[in-house]
PDB file of C-alpha atoms in Angstrom:
ATOM      1  CA  MET Q  30      25.377 -13.891 -15.393  1.00 73.00           C
ATOM      2  CA  ILE Q  31      22.468 -12.472 -17.286  1.00 84.00           C
ATOM      3  CA  ALA Q  32      19.977 -14.612 -15.399  1.00 86.00           C
ATOM      4  CA  ILE Q  33      20.913 -12.986 -12.064  1.00 89.00           C
ATOM      5  CA  TYR Q  34      20.381  -9.487 -13.439  1.00 91.00           C
ATOM      6  CA  ALA Q  35      17.100 -10.545 -15.005  1.00 92.00           C
ATOM      7  CA  ALA Q  36      15.995 -12.081 -11.722  1.00 92.00           C
ATOM      8  CA  LEU Q  37      16.931  -8.859  -9.897  1.00 93.00           C
ATOM      9  CA  VAL Q  38      14.774  -6.826 -12.294  1.00 94.00           C
ATOM     10  CA  ALA Q  39      11.910  -9.338 -11.969  1.00 94.00           C
ATOM     11  CA  VAL Q  40      12.046  -9.182  -8.159  1.00 94.00           C
ATOM     12  CA  LEU Q  41      12.018  -5.383  -8.288  1.00 94.00           C
ATOM     13  CA  VAL Q  42       8.890  -5.483 -10.463  1.00 94.00           C
ATOM     14  CA  ALA Q  43       7.324  -7.958  -8.006  1.00 94.00           C
ATOM     15  CA  ILE Q  44       8.104  -5.566  -5.120  1.00 94.00           C
ATOM     16  CA  MET Q  45       6.277  -2.758  -6.958  1.00 94.00           C
ATOM     17  CA  MET Q  46       3.141  -4.945  -7.115  1.00 92.00           C
ATOM     18  CA  LEU Q  47       3.472  -5.964  -3.491  1.00 92.00           C
ATOM     19  CA  ILE Q  48       3.857  -2.327  -2.429  1.00 94.00           C
ATOM     20  CA  ALA Q  49       0.692  -1.525  -4.375  1.00 92.00           C
ATOM     21  CA  ARG Q  50      -1.116  -4.300  -2.492  1.00 90.00           C
ATOM     22  CA  ALA Q  51       0.381  -3.113   0.823  1.00 92.00           C
ATOM     23  CA  LEU Q  52      -0.913   0.401   0.224  1.00 92.00           C
ATOM     24  CA  ALA Q  53      -4.306  -0.660  -1.115  1.00 89.00           C
ATOM     25  CA  GLY Q  54      -4.914  -3.612   1.161  1.00 82.00           C
ATOM     26  CA  PRO Q  55      -8.314  -3.149   2.845  1.00 85.00           C
ATOM     27  CA  THR Q  56      -7.547  -5.049   6.037  1.00 85.00           C
ATOM     28  CA  ILE Q  57      -4.501  -5.037   8.286  1.00 86.00           C
ATOM     29  CA  PHE Q  58      -3.787  -8.634   7.408  1.00 88.00           C
ATOM     30  CA  ASP Q  59      -3.459  -7.872   3.667  1.00 90.00           C
ATOM     31  CA  ARG Q  60      -0.820  -5.329   4.486  1.00 91.00           C
ATOM     32  CA  LEU Q  61       0.949  -7.745   6.814  1.00 91.00           C
ATOM     33  CA  LEU Q  62       0.931 -10.460   4.152  1.00 91.00           C
ATOM     34  CA  ALA Q  63       2.299  -8.027   1.591  1.00 92.00           C
ATOM     35  CA  VAL Q  64       5.045  -6.870   3.938  1.00 92.00           C
ATOM     36  CA  ASN Q  65       5.967 -10.448   4.716  1.00 92.00           C
ATOM     37  CA  THR Q  66       6.396 -11.216   1.007  1.00 93.00           C
ATOM     38  CA  ILE Q  67       8.304  -7.961   0.452  1.00 93.00           C
ATOM     39  CA  GLY Q  68      10.702  -9.183   3.148  1.00 93.00           C
ATOM     40  CA  ASN Q  69      11.103 -12.423   1.239  1.00 92.00           C
ATOM     41  CA  ALA Q  70      11.787 -10.415  -1.906  1.00 94.00           C
ATOM     42  CA  ALA Q  71      14.450  -8.490   0.025  1.00 94.00           C
ATOM     43  CA  ILE Q  72      16.120 -11.762   0.885  1.00 93.00           C
ATOM     44  CA  LEU Q  73      16.184 -12.639  -2.826  1.00 92.00           C
ATOM     45  CA  ILE Q  74      17.689  -9.291  -3.700  1.00 93.00           C
ATOM     46  CA  VAL Q  75      20.377  -9.606  -1.053  1.00 93.00           C
ATOM     47  CA  ALA Q  76      21.279 -13.128  -2.111  1.00 91.00           C
ATOM     48  CA  LEU Q  77      21.348 -12.293  -5.820  1.00 92.00           C
ATOM     49  CA  TYR Q  78      23.269  -9.062  -5.345  1.00 91.00           C
ATOM     50  CA  GLY Q  79      25.752 -10.881  -3.112  1.00 89.00           C
ATOM     51  CA  PHE Q  80      26.481 -13.290  -5.942  1.00 87.00           C
ATOM     52  CA  VAL Q  81      26.885 -10.581  -8.569  1.00 87.00           C
ATOM     53  CA  GLY Q  82      29.169  -8.570  -6.338  1.00 86.00           C
ATOM     54  CA  GLY Q  83      31.300 -11.548  -5.420  1.00 83.00           C
ATOM     55  CA  ARG Q  84      30.353 -11.320  -1.724  1.00 80.00           C
ATOM     56  CA  PRO Q  85      29.288 -14.770  -0.481  1.00 80.00           C
ATOM     57  CA  ASP Q  86      28.749 -13.413   3.050  1.00 86.00           C
ATOM     58  CA  PHE Q  87      25.540 -11.679   1.875  1.00 89.00           C
ATOM     59  CA  ILE Q  88      23.781 -15.034   2.300  1.00 90.00           C
ATOM     60  CA  ASP Q  89      24.148 -14.677   6.086  1.00 91.00           C
ATOM     61  CA  LEU Q  90      22.340 -11.374   5.737  1.00 91.00           C
ATOM     62  CA  GLY Q  91      19.521 -13.206   3.976  1.00 90.00           C
ATOM     63  CA  LEU Q  92      19.390 -15.881   6.662  1.00 91.00           C
ATOM     64  CA  THR Q  93      19.253 -13.324   9.458  1.00 93.00           C
ATOM     65  CA  TYR Q  94      16.638 -11.289   7.675  1.00 93.00           C
ATOM     66  CA  ALA Q  95      14.468 -14.393   7.089  1.00 92.00           C
ATOM     67  CA  LEU Q  96      14.477 -15.040  10.842  1.00 93.00           C
ATOM     68  CA  LEU Q  97      13.768 -11.363  11.614  1.00 93.00           C
ATOM     69  CA  ASN Q  98      10.901 -11.244   9.121  1.00 92.00           C
ATOM     70  CA  TYR Q  99       9.388 -14.394  10.583  1.00 91.00           C
ATOM     71  CA  VAL Q 100       9.499 -13.152  14.147  1.00 91.00           C
ATOM     72  CA  GLY Q 101       8.299  -9.697  13.060  1.00 91.00           C
ATOM     73  CA  THR Q 102       5.242 -11.131  11.418  1.00 90.00           C
ATOM     74  CA  PHE Q 103       4.278 -13.013  14.573  1.00 89.00           C
ATOM     75  CA  ALA Q 104       4.911  -9.928  16.725  1.00 88.00           C
ATOM     76  CA  VAL Q 105       2.612  -7.796  14.612  1.00 88.00           C
ATOM     77  CA  LEU Q 106      -0.015 -10.545  14.574  1.00 87.00           C
ATOM     78  CA  LYS Q 107       0.123 -10.868  18.341  1.00 83.00           C
ATOM     79  CA  PHE Q 108      -0.207  -7.083  18.699  1.00 82.00           C
ATOM     80  CA  PHE Q 109      -3.230  -7.017  16.404  1.00 78.00           C
ATOM     81  CA  ARG Q 110      -4.892  -9.993  18.074  1.00 74.00           C
ATOM     82  CA  ALA Q 111      -4.507  -8.271  21.449  1.00 71.00           C
ATOM     83  CA  GLY Q 112      -5.802  -5.034  19.880  1.00 64.00           C
ATOM     84  CA  ALA Q 113      -8.701  -6.737  18.115  1.00 56.00           C
ATOM     85  CA  LEU Q 114      -9.571  -8.876  21.165  1.00 46.00           C
ATOM     86  CA  GLY Q 115     -11.410  -5.907  22.602  1.00 45.00           C
ATOM     87  CA  ALA Q 116     -14.198  -6.507  20.061  1.00 51.00           C
ATOM     88  CA  ALA Q 117     -14.070 -10.295  19.604  1.00 50.00           C
ATOM     89  CA  THR Q 118     -15.059 -12.578  22.467  1.00 51.00           C
ATOM     90  CA  GLU Q 119     -12.131 -13.766  24.603  1.00 53.00           C
ATOM     91  CA  GLU Q 120     -12.413 -17.467  23.654  1.00 56.00           C
ATOM     92  CA  ASN Q 121      -8.816 -18.217  22.541  1.00 53.00           C
ATOM     93  CA  SER Q 122      -6.500 -15.888  24.341  1.00 48.00           C
TER      94      SER Q 122
ATOM     95  CA  MET P   7      35.627 -19.076  -2.257  1.00 48.00           C
ATOM     96  CA  ALA P   8      35.536 -21.663  -5.050  1.00 49.00           C
ATOM     97  CA  GLY P   9      35.398 -20.006  -8.435  1.00 49.00           C
ATOM     98  CA  PHE P  10      31.924 -19.219  -9.686  1.00 53.00           C
ATOM     99  CA  GLU P  11      32.505 -21.072 -12.959  1.00 55.00           C
ATOM    100  CA  TRP P  12      32.220 -24.362 -11.140  1.00 61.00           C
ATOM    101  CA  GLY P  13      31.570 -27.203 -13.677  1.00 65.00           C
ATOM    102  CA  GLY P  14      31.697 -24.799 -16.606  1.00 79.00           C
ATOM    103  CA  MET P  15      28.957 -23.925 -19.060  1.00 83.00           C
ATOM    104  CA  ALA P  16      26.429 -26.671 -18.214  1.00 85.00           C
ATOM    105  CA  ILE P  17      26.090 -25.646 -14.578  1.00 86.00           C
ATOM    106  CA  GLN P  18      25.783 -22.001 -15.467  1.00 86.00           C
ATOM    107  CA  ILE P  19      22.973 -22.700 -17.953  1.00 90.00           C
ATOM    108  CA  LEU P  20      21.132 -24.947 -15.534  1.00 91.00           C
ATOM    109  CA  SER P  21      21.406 -22.504 -12.645  1.00 90.00           C
ATOM    110  CA  GLY P  22      20.423 -19.634 -14.936  1.00 91.00           C
ATOM    111  CA  LEU P  23      17.252 -21.522 -15.919  1.00 93.00           C
ATOM    112  CA  LEU P  24      16.441 -22.266 -12.303  1.00 93.00           C
ATOM    113  CA  ILE P  25      16.939 -18.578 -11.285  1.00 93.00           C
ATOM    114  CA  PHE P  26      14.866 -17.448 -14.221  1.00 93.00           C
ATOM    115  CA  ALA P  27      12.019 -19.846 -13.403  1.00 93.00           C
ATOM    116  CA  GLY P  28      12.115 -18.881  -9.747  1.00 93.00           C
ATOM    117  CA  ALA P  29      11.947 -15.185 -10.574  1.00 93.00           C
ATOM    118  CA  GLY P  30       9.019 -15.935 -12.892  1.00 93.00           C
ATOM    119  CA  PHE P  31       7.138 -17.734 -10.138  1.00 94.00           C
ATOM    120  CA  PHE P  32       7.816 -14.846  -7.786  1.00 94.00           C
ATOM    121  CA  VAL P  33       6.412 -12.276 -10.208  1.00 94.00           C
ATOM    122  CA  ILE P  34       3.358 -14.504 -10.837  1.00 93.00           C
ATOM    123  CA  GLY P  35       2.805 -14.802  -7.066  1.00 92.00           C
ATOM    124  CA  ALA P  36       3.148 -11.035  -6.676  1.00 91.00           C
ATOM    125  CA  PHE P  37       0.715 -10.494  -9.534  1.00 91.00           C
ATOM    126  CA  GLY P  38      -1.681 -12.871  -7.800  1.00 90.00           C
ATOM    127  CA  PHE P  39      -1.667 -10.434  -4.896  1.00 89.00           C
ATOM    128  CA  LEU P  40      -3.370  -7.841  -7.009  1.00 89.00           C
ATOM    129  CA  ARG P  41      -5.785 -10.110  -8.798  1.00 87.00           C
ATOM    130  CA  MET P  42      -7.185 -12.179  -5.900  1.00 85.00           C
ATOM    131  CA  PRO P  43     -10.447 -10.736  -4.489  1.00 84.00           C
ATOM    132  CA  ASP P  44     -10.140 -11.803  -0.862  1.00 85.00           C
ATOM    133  CA  LEU P  45      -7.493 -12.090   1.882  1.00 86.00           C
ATOM    134  CA  PHE P  46      -7.703 -15.839   2.033  1.00 88.00           C
ATOM    135  CA  THR P  47      -7.181 -16.268  -1.707  1.00 88.00           C
ATOM    136  CA  ARG P  48      -4.235 -13.845  -1.524  1.00 89.00           C
ATOM    137  CA  ILE P  49      -2.581 -16.197   0.901  1.00 90.00           C
ATOM    138  CA  HIS P  50      -2.543 -18.712  -1.973  1.00 87.00           C
ATOM    139  CA  ALA P  51      -0.657 -16.172  -4.074  1.00 87.00           C
ATOM    140  CA  ALA P  52       1.684 -15.467  -1.185  1.00 88.00           C
ATOM    141  CA  SER P  53       2.441 -19.143  -0.719  1.00 88.00           C
ATOM    142  CA  LEU P  54       3.234 -19.519  -4.421  1.00 86.00           C
ATOM    143  CA  ALA P  55       5.651 -16.602  -4.331  1.00 86.00           C
ATOM    144  CA  ASP P  56       7.224 -17.751  -1.067  1.00 87.00           C
ATOM    145  CA  THR P  57       7.785 -21.408  -1.704  1.00 89.00           C
ATOM    146  CA  THR P  58       8.436 -22.106  -5.371  1.00 90.00           C
ATOM    147  CA  GLY P  59       9.733 -18.655  -6.268  1.00 91.00           C
ATOM    148  CA  MET P  60      12.212 -18.434  -3.438  1.00 92.00           C
ATOM    149  CA  ALA P  61      13.226 -22.088  -3.521  1.00 93.00           C
ATOM    150  CA  LEU P  62      14.017 -22.139  -7.223  1.00 94.00           C
ATOM    151  CA  VAL P  63      16.088 -18.948  -7.193  1.00 93.00           C
ATOM    152  CA  LEU P  64      18.026 -19.918  -4.085  1.00 92.00           C
ATOM    153  CA  LEU P  65      18.643 -23.465  -5.366  1.00 93.00           C
ATOM    154  CA  GLY P  66      19.843 -22.005  -8.651  1.00 92.00           C
ATOM    155  CA  LEU P  67      22.269 -19.818  -6.687  1.00 90.00           C
ATOM    156  CA  ALA P  68      23.394 -22.759  -4.568  1.00 91.00           C
ATOM    157  CA  LEU P  69      24.093 -24.700  -7.774  1.00 89.00           C
ATOM    158  CA  LEU P  70      26.056 -21.768  -9.105  1.00 86.00           C
ATOM    159  CA  ALA P  71      28.065 -21.478  -5.905  1.00 84.00           C
ATOM    160  CA  GLY P  72      29.324 -25.001  -6.204  1.00 81.00           C
ATOM    161  CA  PRO P  73      30.239 -27.313  -3.279  1.00 85.00           C
ATOM    162  CA  SER P  74      31.013 -24.643  -0.653  1.00 85.00           C
ATOM    163  CA  PHE P  75      29.700 -23.201   2.600  1.00 87.00           C
ATOM    164  CA  ALA P  76      27.709 -20.637   0.684  1.00 87.00           C
ATOM    165  CA  ALA P  77      25.722 -23.378  -1.033  1.00 90.00           C
ATOM    166  CA  ALA P  78      25.118 -25.094   2.327  1.00 92.00           C
ATOM    167  CA  LYS P  79      23.827 -21.844   3.831  1.00 91.00           C
ATOM    168  CA  LEU P  80      21.601 -21.288   0.827  1.00 91.00           C
ATOM    169  CA  ILE P  81      20.078 -24.765   1.197  1.00 93.00           C
ATOM    170  CA  CYS P  82      19.508 -24.070   4.880  1.00 92.00           C
ATOM    171  CA  LEU P  83      17.787 -20.857   3.896  1.00 91.00           C
ATOM    172  CA  VAL P  84      15.573 -22.703   1.453  1.00 92.00           C
ATOM    173  CA  LEU P  85      14.617 -25.282   4.075  1.00 93.00           C
ATOM    174  CA  PHE P  86      13.852 -22.565   6.620  1.00 91.00           C
ATOM    175  CA  LEU P  87      11.679 -20.664   4.122  1.00 90.00           C
ATOM    176  CA  LEU P  88       9.801 -23.855   3.313  1.00 91.00           C
ATOM    177  CA  PHE P  89       8.972 -24.254   7.011  1.00 89.00           C
ATOM    178  CA  MET P  90       8.435 -20.554   7.636  1.00 86.00           C
ATOM    179  CA  GLY P  91       5.929 -19.823   4.863  1.00 87.00           C
ATOM    180  CA  PRO P  92       3.056 -22.048   5.911  1.00 90.00           C
ATOM    181  CA  ALA P  93       3.526 -21.310   9.617  1.00 91.00           C
ATOM    182  CA  ALA P  94       3.383 -17.527   9.119  1.00 90.00           C
ATOM    183  CA  THR P  95       0.397 -17.632   6.775  1.00 89.00           C
ATOM    184  CA  HIS P  96      -1.426 -20.072   9.052  1.00 90.00           C
ATOM    185  CA  ALA P  97      -1.033 -17.665  11.990  1.00 89.00           C
ATOM    186  CA  LEU P  98      -2.122 -14.817   9.758  1.00 89.00           C
ATOM    187  CA  ALA P  99      -5.294 -16.620   8.638  1.00 89.00           C
ATOM    188  CA  ALA P 100      -6.073 -17.653  12.203  1.00 88.00           C
ATOM    189  CA  ALA P 101      -5.706 -14.082  13.401  1.00 86.00           C
ATOM    190  CA  ALA P 102      -7.855 -12.804  10.519  1.00 86.00           C
ATOM    191  CA  LEU P 103     -10.601 -15.294  11.321  1.00 86.00           C
ATOM    192  CA  ALA P 104     -10.368 -14.515  15.029  1.00 82.00           C
ATOM    193  CA  SER P 105     -10.831 -10.807  14.295  1.00 80.00           C
ATOM    194  CA  GLY P 106     -14.045 -11.606  12.424  1.00 79.00           C
ATOM    195  CA  LEU P 107     -12.923 -11.493   8.805  1.00 78.00           C
ATOM    196  CA  LYS P 108     -15.215 -13.789   6.799  1.00 77.00           C
ATOM    197  CA  PRO P 109     -13.878 -15.723   3.757  1.00 77.00           C
ATOM    198  CA  LEU P 110     -15.633 -14.731   0.568  1.00 74.00           C
ATOM    199  CA  HIS P 111     -17.485 -18.032  -0.035  1.00 74.00           C
ATOM    200  CA  GLU P 112     -19.108 -17.840   3.440  1.00 72.00           C
ATOM    201  CA  THR P 113     -20.404 -14.321   2.927  1.00 71.00           C
ATOM    202  CA  GLY P 114     -22.166 -15.525  -0.276  1.00 68.00           C
ATOM    203  CA  GLU P 115     -20.690 -12.533  -2.091  1.00 67.00           C
ATOM    204  CA  LYS P 116     -19.470 -13.023  -5.621  1.00 66.00           C
ATOM    205  CA  PRO P 117     -15.998 -11.555  -6.043  1.00 64.00           C
ATOM    206  CA  GLY P 118     -16.341  -8.088  -7.573  1.00 62.00           C
ATOM    207  CA  ALA P 119     -20.108  -8.166  -7.144  1.00 53.00           C
ATOM    208  CA  LYS P 120     -21.325  -4.630  -6.531  1.00 44.00           C
ATOM    209  CA  HIS P 121     -24.482  -5.573  -4.637  1.00 42.00           C
ATOM    210  CA  LYS P 122     -24.442  -7.729  -1.475  1.00 44.00           C
ATOM    211  CA  GLY P 123     -25.036 -11.368  -2.569  1.00 42.00           C
ATOM    212  CA  SER P 124     -28.377 -12.659  -1.339  1.00 43.00           C
ATOM    213  CA  GLY P 125     -26.918 -16.007  -0.318  1.00 45.00           C
ATOM    214  CA  ALA P 126     -24.923 -18.980  -1.349  1.00 46.00           C
ATOM    215  CA  ALA P 127     -28.014 -20.792  -2.580  1.00 44.00           C
ATOM    216  CA  LYS P 128     -28.296 -18.483  -5.562  1.00 46.00           C
ATOM    217  CA  THR P 129     -27.234 -20.387  -8.707  1.00 47.00           C
ATOM    218  CA  ARG P 130     -24.200 -18.825 -10.357  1.00 50.00           C
ATOM    219  CA  LYS P 131     -25.163 -17.369 -13.703  1.00 52.00           C
ATOM    220  CA  GLY P 132     -22.344 -16.826 -16.200  1.00 52.00           C
ATOM    221  CA  ARG P 133     -19.293 -15.766 -14.212  1.00 51.00           C
ATOM    222  CA  ARG P 134     -17.469 -12.783 -15.655  1.00 47.00           C
TER     223      ARG P 134
END
């Protein structure tokens, strides 16, 4: 399936751009956003590669990783809010 | 697992188009990450890449997989991603605002403007 190989290459190119943004991102939240989208790209790669390799159980990997990525984003956000709360006023704990 | 050639050529072509379009949206979203001047505009690019890009590719794969558990799992994944994207970016924007990050239109700064913008009241001359 040529489309799956083309999609794999396209997602790899997208990951390069996201890594560039993750490295260059001025604020913490840019980096977090880039890492979140890189995680989504990883789900795509796992799902596409699973189809090419004839392994339908790779989709469970993608599902698990989507959940992990989601929780990880919230964990990092909570850490940074607690960290940043020192400066900001404690109005919404 | 049902054979991949479910439904023959028509299904393959359709799913190939879906996957191709989804990958295109994903790359456009990723490119938006580099071009957007401000965090809150980058969240637009992220939402484009997350929702349409992911949904089209995964639905194309689900179509290719035919009526099987793999397709059902893929559709669950698409639904979860459609719920997950906005929630995660909402929390991110709230945390960014709480930590004092101002959106660009409030700081009165023109994107890419070298000097500090004097204020929003200034009329916009020709934008680059």
